[in-house]
Coordinates of C-alpha atoms in Angstrom, one line a residue:
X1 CA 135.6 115.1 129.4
X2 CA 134.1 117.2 132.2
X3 CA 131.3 115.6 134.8
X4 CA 128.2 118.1 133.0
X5 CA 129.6 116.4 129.2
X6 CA 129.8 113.0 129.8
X7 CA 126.0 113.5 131.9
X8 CA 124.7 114.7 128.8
X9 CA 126.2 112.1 126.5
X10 CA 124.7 109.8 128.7
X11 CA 121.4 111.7 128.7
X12 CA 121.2 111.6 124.6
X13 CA 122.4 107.6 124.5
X14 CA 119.3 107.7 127.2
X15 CA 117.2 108.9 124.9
X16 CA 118.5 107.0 121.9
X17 CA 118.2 104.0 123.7
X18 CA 114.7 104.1 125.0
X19 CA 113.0 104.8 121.5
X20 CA 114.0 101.6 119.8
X21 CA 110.6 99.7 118.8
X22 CA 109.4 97.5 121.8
X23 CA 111.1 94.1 121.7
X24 CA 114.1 95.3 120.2
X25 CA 117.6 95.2 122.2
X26 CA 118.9 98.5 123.5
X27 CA 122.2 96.8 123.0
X28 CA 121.7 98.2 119.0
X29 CA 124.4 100.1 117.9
X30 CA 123.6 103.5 118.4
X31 CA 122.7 106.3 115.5
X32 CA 125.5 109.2 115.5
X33 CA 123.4 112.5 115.8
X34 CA 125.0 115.5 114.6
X35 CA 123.4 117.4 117.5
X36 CA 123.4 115.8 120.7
X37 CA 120.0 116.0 122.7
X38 CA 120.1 116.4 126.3
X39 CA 117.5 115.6 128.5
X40 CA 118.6 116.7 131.5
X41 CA 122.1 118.4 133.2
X42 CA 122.2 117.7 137.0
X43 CA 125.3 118.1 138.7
X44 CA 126.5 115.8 141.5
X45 CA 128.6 116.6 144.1
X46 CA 131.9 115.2 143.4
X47 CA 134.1 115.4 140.4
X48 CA 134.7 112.2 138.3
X49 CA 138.2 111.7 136.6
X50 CA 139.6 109.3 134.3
X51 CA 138.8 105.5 134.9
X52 CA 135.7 106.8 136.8
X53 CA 132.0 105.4 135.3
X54 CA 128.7 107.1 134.8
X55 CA 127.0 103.9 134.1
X56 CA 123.4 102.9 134.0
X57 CA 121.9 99.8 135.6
X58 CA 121.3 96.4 133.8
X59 CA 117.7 97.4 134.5
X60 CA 118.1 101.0 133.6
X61 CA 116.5 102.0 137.1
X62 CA 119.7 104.2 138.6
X63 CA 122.2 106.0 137.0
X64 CA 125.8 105.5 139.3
X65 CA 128.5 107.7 138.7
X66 CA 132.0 107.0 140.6
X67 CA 134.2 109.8 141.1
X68 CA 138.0 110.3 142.1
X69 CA 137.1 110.7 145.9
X70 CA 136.0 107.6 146.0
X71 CA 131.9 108.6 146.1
X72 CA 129.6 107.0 144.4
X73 CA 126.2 108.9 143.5
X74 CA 122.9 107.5 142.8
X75 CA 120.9 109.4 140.1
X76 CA 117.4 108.9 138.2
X77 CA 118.5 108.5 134.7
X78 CA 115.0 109.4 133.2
X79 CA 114.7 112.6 134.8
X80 CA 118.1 113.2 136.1
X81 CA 117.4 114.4 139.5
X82 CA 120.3 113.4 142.6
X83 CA 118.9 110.9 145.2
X84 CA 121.9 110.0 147.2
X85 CA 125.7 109.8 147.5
X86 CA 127.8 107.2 149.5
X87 CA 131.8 108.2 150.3
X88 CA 133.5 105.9 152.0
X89 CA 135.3 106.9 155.6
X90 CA 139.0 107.9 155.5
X91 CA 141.5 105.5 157.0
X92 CA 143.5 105.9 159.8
X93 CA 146.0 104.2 161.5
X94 CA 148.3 104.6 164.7
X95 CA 151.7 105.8 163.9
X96 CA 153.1 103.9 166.9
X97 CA 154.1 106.9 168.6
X98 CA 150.3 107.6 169.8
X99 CA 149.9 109.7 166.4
X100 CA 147.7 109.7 163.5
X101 CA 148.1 108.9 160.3
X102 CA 145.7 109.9 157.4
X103 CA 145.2 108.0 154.6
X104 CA 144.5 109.1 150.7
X105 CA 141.3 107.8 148.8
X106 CA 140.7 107.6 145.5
X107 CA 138.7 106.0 143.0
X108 CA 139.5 105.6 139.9
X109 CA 137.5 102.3 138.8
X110 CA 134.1 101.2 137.4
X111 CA 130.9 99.2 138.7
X112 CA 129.7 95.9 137.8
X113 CA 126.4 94.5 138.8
X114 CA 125.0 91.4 140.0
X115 CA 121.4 91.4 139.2
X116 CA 118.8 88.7 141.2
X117 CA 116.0 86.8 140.0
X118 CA 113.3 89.2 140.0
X119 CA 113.9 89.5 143.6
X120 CA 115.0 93.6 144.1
X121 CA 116.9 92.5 147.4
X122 CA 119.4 90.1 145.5
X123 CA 120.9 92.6 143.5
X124 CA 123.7 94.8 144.1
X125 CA 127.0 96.2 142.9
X126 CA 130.3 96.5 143.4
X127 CA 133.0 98.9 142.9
X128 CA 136.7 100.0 144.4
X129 CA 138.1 102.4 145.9
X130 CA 142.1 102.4 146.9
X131 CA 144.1 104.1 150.3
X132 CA 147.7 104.9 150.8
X133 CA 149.1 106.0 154.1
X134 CA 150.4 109.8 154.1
X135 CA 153.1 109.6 156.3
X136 CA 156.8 109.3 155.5
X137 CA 156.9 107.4 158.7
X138 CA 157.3 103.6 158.0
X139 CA 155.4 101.6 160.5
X140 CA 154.9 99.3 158.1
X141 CA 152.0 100.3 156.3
X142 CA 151.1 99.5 152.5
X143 CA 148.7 100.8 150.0
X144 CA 145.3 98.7 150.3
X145 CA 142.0 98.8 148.4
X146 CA 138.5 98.1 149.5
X147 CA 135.7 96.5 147.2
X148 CA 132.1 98.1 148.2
X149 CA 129.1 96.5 148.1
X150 CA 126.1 98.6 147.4
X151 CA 121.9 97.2 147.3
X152 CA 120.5 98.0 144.3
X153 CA 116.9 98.3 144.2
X154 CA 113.6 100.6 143.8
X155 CA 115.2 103.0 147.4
X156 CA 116.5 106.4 146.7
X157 CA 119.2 105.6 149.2
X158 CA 122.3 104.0 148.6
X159 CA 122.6 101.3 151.4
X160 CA 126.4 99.4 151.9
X161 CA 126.1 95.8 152.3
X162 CA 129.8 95.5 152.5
X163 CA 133.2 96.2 152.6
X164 CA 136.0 94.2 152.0
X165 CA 139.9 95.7 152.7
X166 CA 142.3 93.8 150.1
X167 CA 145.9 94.4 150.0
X168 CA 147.8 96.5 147.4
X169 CA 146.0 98.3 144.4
X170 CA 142.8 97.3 142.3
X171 CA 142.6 98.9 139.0
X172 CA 140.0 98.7 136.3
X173 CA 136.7 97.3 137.0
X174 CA 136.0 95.0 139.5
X175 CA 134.3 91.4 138.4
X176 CA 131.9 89.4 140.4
X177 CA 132.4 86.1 140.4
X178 CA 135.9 85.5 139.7
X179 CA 138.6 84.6 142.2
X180 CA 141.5 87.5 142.4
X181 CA 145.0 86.9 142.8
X182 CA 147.2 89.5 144.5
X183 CA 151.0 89.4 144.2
X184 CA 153.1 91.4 146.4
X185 CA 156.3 92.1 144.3
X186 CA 159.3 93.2 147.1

């Protein structure tokens, strides 16, 4: 599914979602239309693939959409206009000969969100993205993956908190709150 279908799937569950009768759980199973509705198409600047997310917020202020470079974009979901896009910095390293080497990014994960007690400065999410060294030269370096940390509140901008280098590959979606074990099989 291409970036502009799964934006307007998302745009008709929007829409589906946000006409249930007041007090009633958007969490409803959803009516099957036989003609989608969109509401908006905007198009962001970097392509998702599989594993990525377009996912709204527990509070359904932003709409976050990860994509295979490792971006993460920052959309209104109401009106679908783009506010902002983080991507993280490439990796280098020394080769040990006074050379570079590049490293690959990619993200191929989803979000999850730790929402604060009404308190817009406690809540944030977190998602992955994974490197692996380019060079055939071995000096010893592995694949690693780093866990982001991004605010979320009421700004347009997406703001890092953190960043946290892990080694070896995270797949799936990252959980908050759980301890991760990491075994490095030889």
């Amino acid at each position: 599914m291409n970036c502009i279908t799964s934006l307007l799937a998302l745009a008709t569950t929007i829409l589906l979602t946000t006409q249930q009768p007041q007090g009633v759980s958007a969490l409803l199973p959803l009516d099957h239309l036989t003609t989608p509705t969109p509401l908006w198409n905007q198009g962001i600047q970097s392509k998702p693939g599989n594993g990525n997310v377009v996912q709204i917020s527990p509070d359904d202020q932003w709409l976050y959409v990860t994509a295979a470079d490792g971006s993460l974009s920052k959309l209104d979901p109401a009106a679908g206009s783009f506010h902002d896009v983080y991507t993280p910095e490439r990796r280098t390293s020394n080769d040990g000969d006074g050379g570079v080497i590049e490293w690959a990014m990619m993200g191929l994960g989803g979000i999850s969100f730790y929402m604060g007690d009404d308190n817009d400065d406690d809540s944030y999410l977190v998602y992955w993205v994974f490197d692996i060294p380019t060079s055939s030269v071995d000096v010893g370096l592995r694949p690693g993956s780093r866990v982001i940390a991004v605010r979320h509140d009421s700004s347009k901008e997406i703001e890092v908190l953190w960043t946290k280098v892990v080694p070896g590959i995270i797949e799936g979606t990252p959980v908050i709150g759980y301890v991760y074990l990491f075994f490095r099989g030889e």
